[in-house]
């Protein structure tokens, strides 16, 4: 799982090594990683990284000239400094001064893209407000009238940017709200609780360097796991006691994934 706290942790780890440096070489060993790029990715080579930014779960290196380097880690992508591994499912980026970043993805859903200014602006317009600073008025406006389930709305990047399955379950538990309620059904007090729960969970998870779950897929740019998993209340804790009321945590199948929740204190 890579959601906002994980992507931001990776960004903080990489930025000092690539900002202000020219991308001198880009070697793509697995073409699937760049298959969705609108421009050939070699258009990125030779330009200097001005700043490494993030919007929702997207990372982008703003370049001084020409298109920008955009990355999405999806389920299992990793950006590793000086990895030195030999997994062929990767692209290798080398920067002036010797920094090397390997983009490795076992499942190959990750994306390395060359985007214009316009592409970046369109992304910014399309995404909802950032999860870590979401205000109750914005959240209410974006949930109003939605008949779909609350959890699906939270995972919709156009509603709030940066949340996925894991932190949606955690925020809903913290707010005491059922995942399958109609998204538009929240009252003012419930909306306030939810906005506050989202900000809290995002902030605490970032402080812990993100969450490495049992699948072991997420690590930061130095290859280290994040430690928020020890504080997860419900996610992947089926049958364990709810930290608030002691009832067993339940799991419901929702399409390709699951919702973890406490049926007794989330209503
Ligand atoms: Zn409970």
CSV table of C-alpha atoms and ligand atoms in Angstrom, one decimal:
chain,number,residue,atom,x,y,z
A,1,UNK,CA,0.0,0.0,0.0
A,2,UNK,CA,1.3,3.4,-0.8
A,3,UNK,CA,-1.0,6.2,0.2
A,4,UNK,CA,-0.1,9.8,1.0
A,5,UNK,CA,2.1,9.2,4.1
A,6,UNK,CA,4.2,6.6,2.2
A,7,UNK,CA,4.6,8.7,-0.9
A,8,UNK,CA,5.5,11.8,1.2
A,9,UNK,CA,8.1,9.7,3.2
A,10,UNK,CA,9.7,8.6,-0.1
A,11,UNK,CA,9.6,12.2,-1.4
A,12,UNK,CA,11.4,13.5,1.8
A,13,UNK,CA,14.0,10.8,1.4
A,14,UNK,CA,14.8,11.5,-2.2
A,15,UNK,CA,14.5,15.3,-2.5
A,16,UNK,CA,17.9,16.2,-1.0
A,17,UNK,CA,19.6,13.8,-3.4
A,18,UNK,CA,18.1,14.9,-6.7
A,19,UNK,CA,16.9,18.5,-6.3
A,20,UNK,CA,19.3,20.9,-8.1
A,21,UNK,CA,20.8,18.0,-10.0
A,22,UNK,CA,20.6,17.2,-13.7
A,23,UNK,CA,19.2,13.8,-14.8
A,24,UNK,CA,22.1,12.5,-16.7
A,25,UNK,CA,20.9,9.0,-17.6
A,26,UNK,CA,17.6,7.0,-17.7
A,27,UNK,CA,17.7,3.3,-18.4
A,28,UNK,CA,14.4,1.5,-18.7
A,29,UNK,CA,14.8,-2.2,-18.2
A,30,UNK,CA,11.1,-2.9,-18.1
A,31,UNK,CA,9.1,-1.0,-20.7
A,32,UNK,CA,5.8,-1.6,-18.8
A,33,UNK,CA,6.8,1.0,-16.3
A,34,UNK,CA,6.8,3.7,-19.0
A,35,UNK,CA,4.1,2.4,-21.2
A,36,UNK,CA,1.6,5.1,-20.2
A,37,UNK,CA,3.9,8.0,-20.8
A,38,UNK,CA,2.5,10.5,-23.3
A,39,UNK,CA,6.0,11.6,-24.3
A,40,UNK,CA,9.1,9.4,-24.7
A,41,UNK,CA,10.8,9.3,-21.3
A,42,UNK,CA,14.2,10.2,-22.8
A,43,UNK,CA,12.8,13.7,-23.2
A,44,UNK,CA,13.6,14.0,-19.5
A,45,UNK,CA,17.3,13.4,-19.8
A,46,UNK,CA,19.7,16.4,-19.6
A,47,UNK,CA,17.3,18.7,-17.6
A,48,UNK,CA,17.8,19.7,-14.0
A,49,UNK,CA,15.3,18.8,-11.2
A,50,UNK,CA,14.1,22.1,-9.7
A,51,UNK,CA,12.0,20.5,-6.9
A,52,UNK,CA,10.5,17.1,-6.1
A,53,UNK,CA,6.8,17.7,-5.3
A,54,UNK,CA,3.8,15.6,-4.5
A,55,UNK,CA,0.0,15.8,-5.1
A,56,UNK,CA,-2.1,13.1,-3.6
A,57,UNK,CA,-0.3,9.9,-4.3
A,58,UNK,CA,1.6,11.3,-7.3
A,59,UNK,CA,5.2,12.4,-7.2
A,60,UNK,CA,6.6,14.9,-9.7
A,61,UNK,CA,10.0,16.3,-10.3
A,62,UNK,CA,9.6,19.7,-11.8
A,63,UNK,CA,12.4,20.1,-14.4
A,64,UNK,CA,14.1,23.3,-15.5
A,65,UNK,CA,13.6,22.6,-19.2
A,66,UNK,CA,10.9,20.7,-21.0
A,67,UNK,CA,8.7,18.0,-19.7
A,68,UNK,CA,8.5,16.9,-16.0
A,69,UNK,CA,9.3,13.6,-14.4
A,70,UNK,CA,6.1,12.1,-12.9
A,71,UNK,CA,5.9,8.9,-10.8
A,72,UNK,CA,3.1,6.8,-9.4
A,73,UNK,CA,4.1,3.9,-7.1
A,74,UNK,CA,0.6,2.2,-7.3
A,75,UNK,CA,0.5,-1.0,-5.3
A,76,UNK,CA,4.1,-2.1,-5.0
A,77,UNK,CA,6.4,0.5,-6.7
A,78,UNK,CA,9.6,1.4,-4.8
A,79,UNK,CA,12.0,4.3,-5.3
A,80,UNK,CA,15.3,3.3,-3.9
A,81,UNK,CA,18.5,5.2,-3.5
A,82,UNK,CA,21.6,3.3,-4.6
A,83,UNK,CA,19.8,0.0,-4.4
A,84,UNK,CA,22.3,-2.0,-6.4
A,85,UNK,CA,19.8,-4.8,-6.9
A,86,UNK,CA,19.4,-6.7,-10.1
A,87,UNK,CA,15.6,-7.2,-10.4
A,88,UNK,CA,14.9,-6.6,-14.1
A,89,UNK,CA,11.5,-5.0,-13.3
A,90,UNK,CA,13.0,-1.5,-12.9
A,91,UNK,CA,14.1,1.8,-14.4
A,92,UNK,CA,17.4,3.4,-13.3
A,93,UNK,CA,17.8,7.1,-13.0
A,94,UNK,CA,21.2,8.7,-12.6
A,95,UNK,CA,21.8,12.2,-11.5
A,96,UNK,CA,24.7,14.6,-11.8
A,97,UNK,CA,27.1,14.1,-8.9
A,98,UNK,CA,26.5,10.3,-8.8
A,99,UNK,CA,23.1,9.9,-7.1
A,100,UNK,CA,21.3,6.8,-8.5
A,101,UNK,CA,17.6,6.1,-8.0
A,102,UNK,CA,16.0,2.8,-8.9
A,103,UNK,CA,12.3,2.6,-9.6
A,104,UNK,CA,11.5,-1.1,-9.0
A,105,UNK,CA,8.1,-2.6,-9.2
A,106,UNK,CA,7.4,-6.3,-8.7
A,107,UNK,CA,3.9,-6.1,-9.9
A,108,UNK,CA,4.7,-3.5,-12.6
A,109,UNK,CA,1.6,-1.3,-12.1
A,110,UNK,CA,3.9,1.6,-11.2
A,111,UNK,CA,4.3,4.4,-13.7
A,112,UNK,CA,7.2,6.6,-14.8
A,113,UNK,CA,6.0,9.4,-17.1
A,114,UNK,CA,7.1,12.4,-19.0
A,115,UNK,CA,4.5,15.1,-18.6
A,116,UNK,CA,4.0,18.7,-19.9
A,117,UNK,CA,3.0,21.7,-17.7
A,118,UNK,CA,-0.5,21.2,-19.0
A,119,UNK,CA,-0.6,17.6,-17.9
A,120,UNK,CA,0.5,18.6,-14.4
A,121,UNK,CA,-2.2,21.3,-14.2
A,122,UNK,CA,-4.9,18.9,-15.3
A,123,UNK,CA,-3.9,16.5,-12.6
A,124,UNK,CA,-4.0,19.3,-10.0
A,125,UNK,CA,-7.5,20.3,-11.2
A,126,UNK,CA,-8.8,16.7,-11.2
A,127,UNK,CA,-7.7,15.8,-7.6
A,128,UNK,CA,-9.6,16.8,-4.5
A,129,UNK,CA,-8.0,18.6,-1.5
A,130,UNK,CA,-5.0,17.1,0.2
A,131,UNK,CA,-6.1,14.6,2.9
A,132,UNK,CA,-3.7,15.9,5.6
A,133,UNK,CA,-5.2,19.4,5.6
A,134,UNK,CA,-8.8,18.6,4.6
A,135,UNK,CA,-11.3,21.0,6.1
A,136,UNK,CA,-14.8,20.0,7.2
A,137,UNK,CA,-16.5,22.4,4.7
A,138,UNK,CA,-14.6,21.0,1.8
A,139,UNK,CA,-15.3,17.4,2.8
A,140,UNK,CA,-19.0,18.1,3.3
A,141,UNK,CA,-19.2,19.8,-0.1
A,142,UNK,CA,-17.6,16.9,-1.8
A,143,UNK,CA,-19.6,14.2,-0.1
A,144,UNK,CA,-23.0,16.0,-0.5
A,145,UNK,CA,-25.4,14.1,-2.7
A,146,UNK,CA,-23.2,11.0,-3.1
A,147,UNK,CA,-25.2,7.8,-2.8
A,148,UNK,CA,-22.2,5.4,-3.1
A,149,UNK,CA,-20.6,4.0,0.0
A,150,UNK,CA,-18.6,6.2,2.3
A,151,UNK,CA,-15.4,4.2,2.0
A,152,UNK,CA,-15.5,4.3,-1.8
A,153,UNK,CA,-15.9,8.1,-1.7
A,154,UNK,CA,-12.9,8.5,0.6
A,155,UNK,CA,-10.8,6.4,-1.7
A,156,UNK,CA,-11.9,8.5,-4.7
A,157,UNK,CA,-9.0,10.8,-5.4
A,158,UNK,CA,-11.4,13.5,-6.7
A,159,UNK,CA,-13.1,13.7,-3.3
A,160,UNK,CA,-9.9,13.7,-1.2
A,161,UNK,CA,-6.4,13.2,-2.5
A,162,UNK,CA,-4.0,10.7,-0.9
A,163,UNK,CA,-6.3,8.2,0.8
A,164,UNK,CA,-6.5,4.5,-0.1
A,165,UNK,CA,-8.0,1.3,1.4
A,166,UNK,CA,-5.8,1.3,4.5
A,167,UNK,CA,-6.2,4.8,5.8
A,168,UNK,CA,-9.9,5.0,4.8
A,169,UNK,CA,-10.5,2.1,7.1
A,170,UNK,CA,-8.5,3.7,9.9
A,171,UNK,CA,-10.1,7.1,9.5
A,172,UNK,CA,-13.6,5.6,9.5
A,173,UNK,CA,-12.9,3.6,12.6
A,174,UNK,CA,-11.5,6.7,14.4
A,175,UNK,CA,-14.6,8.7,13.4
A,176,UNK,CA,-16.9,5.9,14.4
A,177,UNK,CA,-18.6,5.8,11.0
A,178,UNK,CA,-19.7,2.7,9.1
A,179,UNK,CA,-17.9,2.1,5.8
A,180,UNK,CA,-21.0,1.2,3.9
A,181,UNK,CA,-23.1,4.3,4.8
A,182,UNK,CA,-24.2,6.4,1.8
A,183,UNK,CA,-21.4,9.0,1.5
A,184,UNK,CA,-23.9,11.9,1.4
A,185,UNK,CA,-25.7,10.8,4.6
A,186,UNK,CA,-23.3,12.4,7.1
A,187,UNK,CA,-24.6,15.1,9.5
A,188,UNK,CA,-22.5,18.1,10.5
A,189,UNK,CA,-21.1,16.5,13.6
A,190,UNK,CA,-20.2,13.3,11.7
A,191,UNK,CA,-18.5,15.3,8.9
A,192,UNK,CA,-16.4,17.1,11.5
A,193,UNK,CA,-15.4,13.9,13.2
A,194,UNK,CA,-14.4,12.4,9.8
A,195,UNK,CA,-12.4,15.4,8.6
A,196,UNK,CA,-10.6,15.4,12.0
A,197,UNK,CA,-10.0,11.7,11.8
A,198,UNK,CA,-8.5,11.9,8.3
A,199,UNK,CA,-6.1,14.7,9.3
A,200,UNK,CA,-5.1,12.8,12.5
A,201,UNK,CA,-4.4,9.5,10.8
A,202,UNK,CA,-2.5,11.1,7.9
A,203,UNK,CA,-0.3,13.1,10.3
A,204,UNK,CA,0.4,10.2,12.6
A,205,UNK,CA,1.2,7.8,9.8
A,206,UNK,CA,3.6,10.3,8.2
A,207,UNK,CA,5.3,10.8,11.6
A,208,UNK,CA,5.9,7.0,11.7
A,209,UNK,CA,7.3,7.0,8.2
A,210,UNK,CA,4.3,5.3,6.7
A,211,UNK,CA,3.0,1.8,7.1
A,212,UNK,CA,4.6,-1.4,6.0
A,213,UNK,CA,2.0,-4.2,6.1
A,214,UNK,CA,2.4,-7.9,6.0
A,215,UNK,CA,2.8,-7.9,2.3
A,216,UNK,CA,6.1,-6.1,2.9
A,217,UNK,CA,5.9,-4.1,-0.3
A,218,UNK,CA,6.3,-0.6,1.1
A,219,UNK,CA,9.8,0.7,2.1
A,220,UNK,CA,11.2,4.2,2.0
A,221,UNK,CA,13.9,5.5,-0.3
A,222,UNK,CA,16.6,3.9,1.9
A,223,UNK,CA,14.8,0.6,1.8
A,224,UNK,CA,13.5,0.8,5.4
A,225,UNK,CA,9.9,0.0,6.5
A,226,UNK,CA,7.5,2.4,8.1
A,227,UNK,CA,6.3,1.8,11.6
A,228,UNK,CA,2.6,2.9,11.6
A,229,UNK,CA,1.4,-0.7,11.3
A,230,UNK,CA,1.8,-1.1,15.1
A,231,UNK,CA,-0.8,1.6,15.5
A,232,UNK,CA,-3.4,0.4,13.0
A,233,UNK,CA,-6.7,-0.1,14.8
A,234,UNK,CA,-8.6,-2.2,12.3
A,235,UNK,CA,-6.8,-2.6,9.0
A,236,UNK,CA,-5.7,-6.2,8.5
A,237,UNK,CA,-6.7,-6.9,12.1
A,238,UNK,CA,-9.7,-9.2,11.5
A,239,UNK,CA,-10.8,-11.0,14.7
A,240,UNK,CA,-8.6,-8.9,17.0
A,241,UNK,CA,-10.3,-6.8,19.6
A,242,UNK,CA,-11.4,-3.3,18.6
A,243,UNK,CA,-9.1,-0.9,20.6
A,244,UNK,CA,-12.1,1.2,21.6
A,245,UNK,CA,-14.8,-1.3,22.5
A,246,UNK,CA,-13.2,-4.7,22.5
A,247,UNK,CA,-15.6,-6.3,19.9
A,248,UNK,CA,-13.8,-8.4,17.2
A,249,UNK,CA,-12.8,-6.5,14.1
A,250,UNK,CA,-14.7,-7.6,11.1
A,251,UNK,CA,-13.8,-7.8,7.5
A,252,UNK,CA,-16.1,-7.4,4.5
A,253,UNK,CA,-15.3,-8.1,0.9
A,254,UNK,CA,-15.7,-5.1,-1.3
A,255,UNK,CA,-14.9,-6.0,-4.9
A,256,UNK,CA,-11.2,-6.6,-5.2
A,257,UNK,CA,-10.4,-5.5,-1.7
A,258,UNK,CA,-11.7,-5.6,1.9
A,259,UNK,CA,-13.1,-3.3,4.5
A,260,UNK,CA,-12.0,-3.8,8.1
A,261,UNK,CA,-14.2,-2.3,10.7
A,262,UNK,CA,-15.8,-2.6,14.1
A,263,UNK,CA,-19.5,-3.4,13.7
A,264,UNK,CA,-20.3,-2.4,17.3
A,265,UNK,CA,-18.8,1.2,17.4
A,266,UNK,CA,-18.9,2.3,13.8
A,267,UNK,CA,-22.4,3.3,12.9
B,1,LIG,ZN1,-15.4,-1.0,18.5
